[in-house]
Amino acid sequence: MPSFRTATRALGPRTRPILSSEPLVINRRAISSYGYTQAKALVYSKYGEPRDVLSLHGHSISPVSGTNVVVRMLVAPINPADVNQIQGVYPSKPAMSTSLGTPEPTAVAGNEGVAEVISTGSGVKSLSKGDWVIMKYTSQGTWRTHMDINESKLLKIDNKEGLTPLQAGTVSVNPCTAYRMLLDSAKWGFRGDEWFIQNGANSGVGRAAIQLGKEWGFKSINVIRGREDKQEEQKLRQELLDIGATKVITEDELQGREIRDQIKEWTNGGREEVKVGLNCVGGKPATALAKFLSPGATMVTYGAMSKQPVTLPASLLIFKEISFNGFWVSKWSDRHPDQKKQTVEDVLRLTREGKFRDIPVQECTWGWGTDAGTLKEAVQGTLGGFRAGKGVFVFEES
Amino acid sequence: MPSFRTATRALGPRTRPILSSEPLVINRRAISSYGYTQAKALVYSKYGEPRDVLSLHGHSISPVSGTNVVVRMLVAPINPADVNQIQGVYPSKPAMSTSLGTPEPTAVAGNEGVAEVISTGSGVKSLSKGDWVIMKYTSQGTWRTHMDINESKLLKIDNKEGLTPLQAGTVSVNPCTAYRMLLDSAKWGFRGDEWFIQNGANSGVGRAAIQLGKEWGFKSINVIRGREDKQEEQKLRQELLDIGATKVITEDELQGREIRDQIKEWTNGGREEVKVGLNCVGGKPATALAKFLSPGATMVTYGAMSKQPVTLPASLLIFKEISFNGFWVSKWSDRHPDQKKQTVEDVLRLTREGKFRDIPVQECTWGWGTDAGTLKEAVQGTLGGFRAGKGVFVFEES
């Protein structure tokens, strides 16, 4: 029974644990008549497999004051990086504390999500009740029903009109990754004759890159893993073409003999440059991809699904002057919160205009009575590593 | 008898071939009384091993006119890239022509060197007789006694005072490579607490980097191949320390277990950043080197002595934000002739001030009577690839 622990030590001023056991609070309302907010959070105090180390911690949030706000989570994705963080294999480690009234220092899991402001301290200037907010920084812990947090750590969604919580809650990791990698890795002419090439093209980032690229006039060569079921493969190709992919090929095709002439033909004999490569696979597929970049291009690595390193012939570096960089959205986001806000708003604008479509997700409803086991299984089901099999917590109003 | 071919076709206005055979011209003076300059050049008309494809072509240069000058070569190095170019395995290919009166289109080999202006056309503004010049671009063909060339294709050495032809003639490849790679690959604070790390540290570029780094206040970790003869190894270590290396280690030490703590100690617990890595080796030594770079650093590849590709764990790219680039001095030099002039002048200033020492070279004297075989063996002796075993043609005044 790991979910509701009894606090045994002095608590901070704003939280107190729920001392009852889970079945008793199923129908308890989140906001009590005394201004206390009842909350639950998926926390962990040591690294390990989510099903082993996560517990559902109930606590109560005191009436908000100062420049803090209380928000209610609407949607919080389960990203592979969140799982890696719980496993302790992610370089970004959350701070652990007893501020939620846990007996041991814990961290709330989850990094991404959208929330609604439900109450504001008297000193709060930037936010009002009903506003939608996303996290300004990483490791703020989004897998919880409610959060008491300083306004400075949130980014307000300026215009939530026409948006679903799912759209706002999944904007800051994958779409931002695609947006910055694609836009910042080359000097683009925006003439409609420039290309990028990417592997893992059906991932969340890959699909975002296709759509953003189309919007900006970039043509794209999209590499997917071939499927044994050719009908399924054809369906996937069509899906990517439908959202704006110029060309879709399999990894086998990329490493085959005919592709060089094929790409030459597509790029008008090489006169149309392939200026950026996006790599989330590594190994041979990454080397193969790099070879189709035009001189002076950049390959950005943001994942390593094959768990193989990136291997580069020196000639690509020296004579073809290809640059190889990486992109880590957490670091970018922590370093450039203002740019994050702009990027998010721009993607949401495109979403409203119907130019940026939702990525297929698997929803896991998180109501007041949802048991810890269900939540933990949803997390465990999202595989570690960088392969997107995106699960999303969707919170029910309690 | 490949050296003196007989021309069988119409010649351009400024050249005519020497129709006599080699022994007859040994004592012929280079400048005849009619203002014609007798010249010889190592040319090739097809790619292959230098000993097979090079021939010594004698020709006569007409009195100079317009904005052209005639120069006499003083020193011309034999760089590994020159050999690769002759072999046809170098991406930069020279234009071949019959302008020197060869029966087939040929190119003059050699890319680097210093020459003295011996006569100037009436329209020449930038150069005077006696000036020292180096090549502004690559593939101008420096392995020849004399050259008729437009003034716009030469860079004047503004101040040759206190310099030897060897110093001026070897400045534009290795020292420029080290200079630009080191200086342009990081935002340096010039506070004396910044490091770079390099392999192939005893190469021409490596030694240049050590000396320039010392001048700029950069500390250096210099990786050399271990020698079976430990006395020889010790002598090499001392040589590099003498020219300004902070630390010298072998490749085995770099891949050993103690080096991490060692480097941590040297860099004051990592507080002193290792901002740039220079790699001319590739393979495992390059991966090992990359791991000691500080977050956000850049590794520049300029050679591949091991003939192995560069292999990079994705975490170095993504989480440590290391960038991997290449540097190709030919491309840089063709793209930035003005920067080349500045760089050359700065290295020569340091040379005059005794802060930049000559790299050991093997001289091959090229007099009027030197036979083709001797010259070709000097070229063949310089191994292909990127290992510097630097031979240098030193021209005798004829």
Tab-separated table of N, CA, C and O in Angstrom, chain A residues 126-226:
chain	number	residue	atom	x	y	z
A	126	SER	N	0.822	38.273	-12.673
A	126	SER	CA	0.830	37.838	-14.077
A	126	SER	C	-0.306	36.880	-14.404
A	126	SER	O	-0.561	36.611	-15.568
A	127	LEU	N	-0.987	36.356	-13.399
A	127	LEU	CA	-1.969	35.306	-13.657
A	127	LEU	C	-3.294	35.594	-12.973
A	127	LEU	O	-3.327	36.235	-11.917
A	128	SER	N	-4.352	35.090	-13.571
A	128	SER	CA	-5.679	35.189	-12.971
A	128	SER	C	-6.333	33.819	-12.965
A	128	SER	O	-5.943	32.927	-13.726
A	129	LYS	N	-7.349	33.699	-12.132
A	129	LYS	CA	-8.104	32.450	-12.070
A	129	LYS	C	-8.640	32.104	-13.458
A	129	LYS	O	-9.113	32.981	-14.182
A	130	GLY	N	-8.504	30.854	-13.839
A	130	GLY	CA	-8.990	30.422	-15.153
A	130	GLY	C	-7.915	30.416	-16.227
A	130	GLY	O	-8.086	29.800	-17.281
A	131	ASP	N	-6.808	31.102	-15.973
A	131	ASP	CA	-5.715	31.086	-16.963
A	131	ASP	C	-5.168	29.674	-17.131
A	131	ASP	O	-5.131	28.889	-16.180
A	132	TRP	N	-4.690	29.403	-18.339
A	132	TRP	CA	-3.955	28.161	-18.575
A	132	TRP	C	-2.465	28.460	-18.525
A	132	TRP	O	-2.004	29.462	-19.083
A	133	VAL	N	-1.750	27.561	-17.883
A	133	VAL	CA	-0.304	27.747	-17.761
A	133	VAL	C	0.424	26.448	-18.101
A	133	VAL	O	-0.115	25.351	-17.918
A	134	ILE	N	1.656	26.610	-18.584
A	134	ILE	CA	2.552	25.449	-18.716
A	134	ILE	C	3.790	25.713	-17.853
A	134	ILE	O	3.966	26.820	-17.333
A	135	MET	N	4.619	24.715	-17.708
A	135	MET	CA	5.787	24.829	-16.830
A	135	MET	C	6.879	25.645	-17.526
A	135	MET	O	7.200	25.415	-18.682
A	136	LYS	N	7.474	26.583	-16.798
A	136	LYS	CA	8.571	27.344	-17.388
A	136	LYS	C	9.842	26.507	-17.418
A	136	LYS	O	10.611	26.574	-18.361
A	137	TYR	N	10.069	25.727	-16.392
A	137	TYR	CA	11.302	24.945	-16.302
A	137	TYR	C	10.990	23.450	-16.222
A	137	TYR	O	9.836	23.055	-16.046
A	138	THR	N	12.031	22.656	-16.333
A	138	THR	CA	11.861	21.212	-16.191
A	138	THR	C	11.851	20.836	-14.710
A	138	THR	O	12.161	21.638	-13.847
A	139	SER	N	11.502	19.594	-14.431
A	139	SER	CA	11.538	19.028	-13.075
A	139	SER	C	10.627	19.763	-12.087
A	139	SER	O	10.921	19.803	-10.896
A	140	GLN	N	9.546	20.366	-12.579
A	140	GLN	CA	8.610	20.983	-11.648
A	140	GLN	C	7.549	19.988	-11.168
A	140	GLN	O	6.796	20.310	-10.255
A	141	GLY	N	7.519	18.807	-11.763
A	141	GLY	CA	6.624	17.762	-11.279
A	141	GLY	C	5.181	17.971	-11.716
A	141	GLY	O	4.392	18.581	-10.999
A	142	THR	N	4.827	17.417	-12.867
A	142	THR	CA	3.485	17.669	-13.410
A	142	THR	C	2.514	16.519	-13.188
A	142	THR	O	1.336	16.651	-13.506
A	143	TRP	N	3.004	15.400	-12.667
A	143	TRP	CA	2.101	14.265	-12.479
A	143	TRP	C	1.435	14.378	-11.117
A	143	TRP	O	1.721	13.637	-10.171
A	144	ARG	N	0.545	15.329	-11.010
A	144	ARG	CA	-0.201	15.532	-9.770
A	144	ARG	C	-1.478	16.288	-10.110
A	144	ARG	O	-1.550	16.980	-11.123
A	145	THR	N	-2.417	16.172	-9.251
A	145	THR	CA	-3.709	16.807	-9.535
A	145	THR	C	-3.646	18.315	-9.353
A	145	THR	O	-4.256	19.064	-10.114
A	146	HIS	N	-2.892	18.770	-8.342
A	146	HIS	CA	-2.826	20.198	-8.046
A	146	HIS	C	-1.415	20.563	-7.632
A	146	HIS	O	-0.658	19.715	-7.157
A	147	MET	N	-1.087	21.821	-7.770
A	147	MET	CA	0.265	22.271	-7.480
A	147	MET	C	0.197	23.680	-6.896
A	147	MET	O	-0.535	24.531	-7.409
A	148	ASP	N	0.929	23.892	-5.832
A	148	ASP	CA	1.081	25.226	-5.243
A	148	ASP	C	2.455	25.726	-5.697
A	148	ASP	O	3.476	25.133	-5.338
A	149	ILE	N	2.484	26.782	-6.481
A	149	ILE	CA	3.737	27.139	-7.165
A	149	ILE	C	3.826	28.641	-7.375
A	149	ILE	O	2.803	29.313	-7.508
A	150	ASN	N	5.044	29.135	-7.417
A	150	ASN	CA	5.217	30.573	-7.620
A	150	ASN	C	4.901	30.945	-9.068
A	150	ASN	O	5.254	30.206	-9.998
A	151	GLU	N	4.277	32.108	-9.231
A	151	GLU	CA	3.875	32.515	-10.585
A	151	GLU	C	5.064	32.610	-11.540
A	151	GLU	O	4.935	32.427	-12.744
A	152	SER	N	6.253	32.881	-10.992
A	152	SER	CA	7.434	33.049	-11.840
A	152	SER	C	7.884	31.748	-12.501
A	152	SER	O	8.721	31.755	-13.400
A	153	LYS	N	7.336	30.638	-12.029
A	153	LYS	CA	7.755	29.359	-12.609
A	153	LYS	C	6.782	28.835	-13.655
A	153	LYS	O	6.872	27.680	-14.096
A	154	LEU	N	5.845	29.682	-14.034
A	154	LEU	CA	4.834	29.264	-15.007
A	154	LEU	C	4.856	30.167	-16.226
A	154	LEU	O	5.228	31.336	-16.140
A	155	LEU	N	4.480	29.610	-17.343
A	155	LEU	CA	4.283	30.405	-18.555
A	155	LEU	C	2.797	30.400	-18.872
A	155	LEU	O	2.185	29.336	-18.998
A	156	LYS	N	2.238	31.589	-18.993
A	156	LYS	CA	0.806	31.677	-19.296
A	156	LYS	C	0.574	31.442	-20.785
A	156	LYS	O	1.329	31.949	-21.622
A	157	ILE	N	-0.453	30.668	-21.107
A	157	ILE	CA	-0.889	30.549	-22.500
A	157	ILE	C	-1.727	31.783	-22.794
A	157	ILE	O	-2.835	31.951	-22.270
A	158	ASP	N	-1.177	32.687	-23.607
A	158	ASP	CA	-1.827	33.984	-23.779
A	158	ASP	C	-3.221	33.874	-24.371
A	158	ASP	O	-4.113	34.639	-24.028
A	159	ASN	N	-3.376	32.946	-25.293
A	159	ASN	CA	-4.665	32.821	-25.964
A	159	ASN	C	-5.048	31.346	-26.053
A	159	ASN	O	-4.572	30.628	-26.912
A	160	LYS	N	-5.910	30.934	-25.149
A	160	LYS	CA	-6.273	29.511	-25.135
A	160	LYS	C	-7.487	29.232	-26.016
A	160	LYS	O	-7.909	28.083	-26.153
A	161	GLU	N	-7.996	30.279	-26.622
A	161	GLU	CA	-9.162	30.169	-27.499
A	161	GLU	C	-8.964	29.092	-28.562
A	161	GLU	O	-7.950	29.069	-29.244
A	162	GLY	N	-9.903	28.211	-28.675
A	162	GLY	CA	-9.858	27.212	-29.745
A	162	GLY	C	-8.875	26.083	-29.523
A	162	GLY	O	-8.626	25.291	-30.423
A	163	LEU	N	-8.300	26.042	-28.339
A	163	LEU	CA	-7.333	24.974	-28.055
A	163	LEU	C	-7.918	23.982	-27.073
A	163	LEU	O	-8.669	24.355	-26.169
A	164	THR	N	-7.519	22.715	-27.228
A	164	THR	CA	-7.882	21.718	-26.222
A	164	THR	C	-6.732	21.641	-25.210
A	164	THR	O	-5.589	21.968	-25.536
A	165	PRO	N	-7.040	21.201	-23.982
A	165	PRO	CA	-5.954	21.001	-23.006
A	165	PRO	C	-4.876	20.060	-23.544
A	165	PRO	O	-3.689	20.256	-23.279
A	166	LEU	N	-5.276	19.066	-24.324
A	166	LEU	CA	-4.301	18.136	-24.869
A	166	LEU	C	-3.311	18.858	-25.776
A	166	LEU	O	-2.103	18.604	-25.738
A	167	GLN	N	-3.801	19.772	-26.576
A	167	GLN	CA	-2.919	20.526	-27.474
A	167	GLN	C	-1.948	21.402	-26.688
A	167	GLN	O	-0.755	21.451	-26.972
A	168	ALA	N	-2.478	22.084	-25.678
A	168	ALA	CA	-1.608	22.965	-24.885
A	168	ALA	C	-0.657	22.160	-24.002
A	168	ALA	O	0.460	22.588	-23.723
A	169	GLY	N	-1.120	20.986	-23.584
A	169	GLY	CA	-0.321	20.204	-22.639
A	169	GLY	C	0.775	19.370	-23.276
A	169	GLY	O	1.614	18.807	-22.576
A	170	THR	N	0.768	19.286	-24.601
A	170	THR	CA	1.806	18.475	-25.270
A	170	THR	C	2.675	19.335	-26.183
A	170	THR	O	3.403	18.818	-27.022
A	171	VAL	N	2.636	20.631	-25.979
A	171	VAL	CA	3.332	21.525	-26.914
A	171	VAL	C	4.798	21.763	-26.561
A	171	VAL	O	5.607	22.062	-27.428
A	172	SER	N	5.163	21.588	-25.305
A	172	SER	CA	6.465	22.133	-24.908
A	172	SER	C	7.642	21.174	-25.026
A	172	SER	O	8.782	21.603	-24.883
A	173	VAL	N	7.421	19.920	-25.313
A	173	VAL	CA	8.560	19.014	-25.498
A	173	VAL	C	8.763	18.701	-26.988
A	173	VAL	O	9.679	19.229	-27.615
A	174	ASN	N	7.902	17.871	-27.553
A	174	ASN	CA	8.155	17.446	-28.937
A	174	ASN	C	8.070	18.576	-29.964
A	174	ASN	O	8.997	18.749	-30.750
A	175	PRO	N	6.985	19.353	-29.974
A	175	PRO	CA	6.953	20.422	-30.979
A	175	PRO	C	8.081	21.442	-30.805
A	175	PRO	O	8.672	21.882	-31.785
A	176	CYS	N	8.405	21.775	-29.546
A	176	CYS	CA	9.505	22.729	-29.329
A	176	CYS	C	10.833	22.156	-29.801
A	176	CYS	O	11.661	22.866	-30.365
A	177	THR	N	11.041	20.861	-29.549
A	177	THR	CA	12.279	20.212	-30.003
A	177	THR	C	12.400	20.318	-31.523
A	177	THR	O	13.440	20.739	-32.052
A	178	ALA	N	11.329	19.948	-32.212
A	178	ALA	CA	11.353	19.999	-33.677
A	178	ALA	C	11.544	21.429	-34.172
A	178	ALA	O	12.339	21.699	-35.079
A	179	TYR	N	10.836	22.342	-33.568
A	179	TYR	CA	10.844	23.754	-33.982
A	179	TYR	C	12.250	24.324	-33.908
A	179	TYR	O	12.788	24.876	-34.871
A	180	ARG	N	12.889	24.194	-32.758
A	180	ARG	CA	14.206	24.822	-32.579
A	180	ARG	C	15.279	24.110	-33.385
A	180	ARG	O	16.152	24.745	-33.972
A	181	MET	N	15.247	22.775	-33.388
A	181	MET	CA	16.277	22.053	-34.138
A	181	MET	C	16.236	22.439	-35.602
A	181	MET	O	17.262	22.691	-36.220
A	182	LEU	N	15.018	22.462	-36.123
A	182	LEU	CA	14.872	22.704	-37.555
A	182	LEU	C	15.235	24.151	-37.896
A	182	LEU	O	16.027	24.411	-38.803
A	183	LEU	N	14.708	25.074	-37.129
A	183	LEU	CA	14.873	26.486	-37.467
A	183	LEU	C	16.282	26.993	-37.179
A	183	LEU	O	16.824	27.806	-37.930
A	184	ASP	N	16.880	26.526	-36.097
A	184	ASP	CA	18.146	27.122	-35.642
A	184	ASP	C	19.385	26.447	-36.208
A	184	ASP	O	20.503	26.899	-35.949
A	185	SER	N	19.224	25.372	-36.960
A	185	SER	CA	20.401	24.613	-37.389
A	185	SER	C	20.900	24.980	-38.779
A	185	SER	O	21.850	24.383	-39.274
A	186	ALA	N	20.268	25.941	-39.416
A	186	ALA	CA	20.733	26.349	-40.747
A	186	ALA	C	20.339	27.797	-40.984
A	186	ALA	O	19.463	28.326	-40.311
A	187	LYS	N	21.026	28.400	-41.913
A	187	LYS	CA	20.566	29.704	-42.409
A	187	LYS	C	19.620	29.413	-43.556
A	187	LYS	O	20.045	29.098	-44.667
A	188	TRP	N	18.350	29.502	-43.284
A	188	TRP	CA	17.354	29.151	-44.287
A	188	TRP	C	17.035	30.358	-45.164
A	188	TRP	O	16.997	31.477	-44.685
A	189	GLY	N	16.773	30.074	-46.426
A	189	GLY	CA	16.382	31.143	-47.333
A	189	GLY	C	14.873	31.280	-47.461
A	189	GLY	O	14.376	32.272	-47.961
A	190	PHE	N	14.134	30.275	-46.994
A	190	PHE	CA	12.666	30.264	-47.073
A	190	PHE	C	12.178	30.512	-48.495
A	190	PHE	O	11.231	31.251	-48.718
A	191	ARG	N	12.877	29.919	-49.466
A	191	ARG	CA	12.498	30.082	-50.870
A	191	ARG	C	11.682	28.905	-51.385
A	191	ARG	O	11.321	28.862	-52.557
A	192	GLY	N	11.473	27.914	-50.525
A	192	GLY	CA	10.692	26.754	-50.953
A	192	GLY	C	11.511	25.688	-51.658
A	192	GLY	O	10.955	24.697	-52.128
A	193	ASP	N	12.835	25.889	-51.757
A	193	ASP	CA	13.659	24.889	-52.453
A	193	ASP	C	14.710	24.281	-51.522
A	193	ASP	O	15.750	23.800	-51.967
A	194	GLU	N	14.439	24.306	-50.222
A	194	GLU	CA	15.393	23.760	-49.257
A	194	GLU	C	14.803	22.517	-48.596
A	194	GLU	O	13.603	22.419	-48.392
A	195	TRP	N	15.702	21.596	-48.236
A	195	TRP	CA	15.292	20.307	-47.709
A	195	TRP	C	15.850	20.063	-46.314
A	195	TRP	O	16.881	20.613	-45.948
A	196	PHE	N	15.150	19.188	-45.583
A	196	PHE	CA	15.791	18.529	-44.453
A	196	PHE	C	15.515	17.038	-44.559
A	196	PHE	O	14.631	16.614	-45.308
A	197	ILE	N	16.318	16.275	-43.834
A	197	ILE	CA	16.148	14.816	-43.835
A	197	ILE	C	16.132	14.374	-42.385
A	197	ILE	O	16.861	14.932	-41.552
A	198	GLN	N	15.258	13.423	-42.052
A	198	GLN	CA	15.195	12.983	-40.662
A	198	GLN	C	14.885	11.502	-40.574
A	198	GLN	O	14.198	10.949	-41.420
A	199	ASN	N	15.408	10.878	-39.528
A	199	ASN	CA	14.984	9.519	-39.218
A	199	ASN	C	14.014	9.560	-38.024
A	199	ASN	O	13.780	10.630	-37.455
A	200	GLY	N	13.434	8.418	-37.703
A	200	GLY	CA	12.394	8.408	-36.667
A	200	GLY	C	11.259	9.356	-37.016
A	200	GLY	O	10.674	10.005	-36.149
A	201	ALA	N	10.952	9.423	-38.314
A	201	ALA	CA	10.053	10.473	-38.805
A	201	ALA	C	8.626	10.346	-38.285
A	201	ALA	O	7.870	11.308	-38.312
A	202	ASN	N	8.265	9.159	-37.795
A	202	ASN	CA	6.901	8.998	-37.270
A	202	ASN	C	6.822	9.223	-35.759
A	202	ASN	O	5.766	9.048	-35.160
A	203	SER	N	7.928	9.625	-35.148
A	203	SER	CA	7.888	9.950	-33.718
A	203	SER	C	7.165	11.283	-33.522
A	203	SER	O	6.840	11.976	-34.490
A	204	GLY	N	6.938	11.627	-32.290
A	204	GLY	CA	6.288	12.897	-31.989
A	204	GLY	C	7.083	14.069	-32.544
A	204	GLY	O	6.529	14.984	-33.161
A	205	VAL	N	8.378	14.050	-32.328
A	205	VAL	CA	9.226	15.120	-32.851
A	205	VAL	C	9.222	15.086	-34.372
A	205	VAL	O	9.117	16.125	-35.034
A	206	GLY	N	9.316	13.886	-34.938
A	206	GLY	CA	9.360	13.742	-36.388
A	206	GLY	C	8.112	14.306	-37.050
A	206	GLY	O	8.197	15.053	-38.029
A	207	ARG	N	6.970	13.979	-36.490
A	207	ARG	CA	5.710	14.483	-37.063
A	207	ARG	C	5.613	16.004	-36.906
A	207	ARG	O	5.082	16.699	-37.772
A	208	ALA	N	6.121	16.501	-35.778
A	208	ALA	CA	6.117	17.957	-35.590
A	208	ALA	C	7.020	18.616	-36.622
A	208	ALA	O	6.674	19.647	-37.211
A	209	ALA	N	8.193	18.018	-36.865
A	209	ALA	CA	9.133	18.591	-37.836
A	209	ALA	C	8.523	18.631	-39.233
A	209	ALA	O	8.678	19.612	-39.961
A	210	ILE	N	7.831	17.566	-39.593
A	210	ILE	CA	7.192	17.530	-40.921
A	210	ILE	C	6.226	18.704	-41.073
A	210	ILE	O	6.246	19.433	-42.067
A	211	GLN	N	5.399	18.888	-40.057
A	211	GLN	CA	4.361	19.912	-40.152
A	211	GLN	C	4.949	21.324	-40.118
A	211	GLN	O	4.537	22.205	-40.865
A	212	LEU	N	5.925	21.541	-39.234
A	212	LEU	CA	6.564	22.854	-39.170
A	212	LEU	C	7.341	23.120	-40.458
A	212	LEU	O	7.293	24.224	-41.011
A	213	GLY	N	8.047	22.091	-40.930
A	213	GLY	CA	8.802	22.234	-42.168
A	213	GLY	C	7.886	22.624	-43.319
A	213	GLY	O	8.190	23.532	-44.098
A	214	LYS	N	6.749	21.968	-43.391
A	214	LYS	CA	5.811	22.289	-44.475
A	214	LYS	C	5.365	23.750	-44.376
A	214	LYS	O	5.337	24.479	-45.371
A	215	GLU	N	5.070	24.165	-43.158
A	215	GLU	CA	4.621	25.534	-42.928
A	215	GLU	C	5.686	26.537	-43.375
A	215	GLU	O	5.377	27.611	-43.888
A	216	TRP	N	6.960	26.204	-43.152
A	216	TRP	CA	8.052	27.122	-43.484
A	216	TRP	C	8.584	26.946	-44.909
A	216	TRP	O	9.552	27.590	-45.302
A	217	GLY	N	7.972	26.022	-45.640
A	217	GLY	CA	8.397	25.817	-47.021
A	217	GLY	C	9.600	24.922	-47.188
A	217	GLY	O	10.284	24.982	-48.212
A	218	PHE	N	9.896	24.093	-46.180
A	218	PHE	CA	11.016	23.150	-46.324
A	218	PHE	C	10.480	21.818	-46.833
A	218	PHE	O	9.506	21.298	-46.306
A	219	LYS	N	11.166	21.255	-47.814
A	219	LYS	CA	10.817	19.911	-48.238
A	219	LYS	C	11.522	18.918	-47.320
A	219	LYS	O	12.556	19.229	-46.738
A	220	SER	N	10.959	17.729	-47.210
A	220	SER	CA	11.541	16.780	-46.251
A	220	SER	C	11.645	15.368	-46.801
A	220	SER	O	10.769	14.893	-47.518
A	221	ILE	N	12.777	14.728	-46.458
A	221	ILE	CA	12.942	13.289	-46.698
A	221	ILE	C	12.808	12.619	-45.342
A	221	ILE	O	13.578	12.918	-44.417
A	222	ASN	N	11.814	11.767	-45.215
A	222	ASN	CA	11.456	11.198	-43.922
A	222	ASN	C	11.719	9.705	-43.890
A	222	ASN	O	11.148	8.952	-44.665
A	223	VAL	N	12.591	9.310	-42.971
A	223	VAL	CA	12.996	7.909	-42.889
A	223	VAL	C	12.240	7.235	-41.746
A	223	VAL	O	12.231	7.735	-40.610
A	224	ILE	N	11.588	6.120	-42.056
A	224	ILE	CA	10.879	5.335	-41.033
A	224	ILE	C	11.446	3.923	-41.030
A	224	ILE	O	12.079	3.495	-41.999
A	225	ARG	N	11.243	3.200	-39.941
A	225	ARG	CA	11.589	1.788	-39.958
A	225	ARG	C	10.572	1.058	-40.822
A	225	ARG	O	9.378	1.331	-40.728
A	226	GLY	N	11.056	0.164	-41.659
A	226	GLY	CA	10.122	-0.625	-42.451
A	226	GLY	C	9.304	-1.541	-41.551
A	226	GLY	O	9.745	-1.910	-40.460
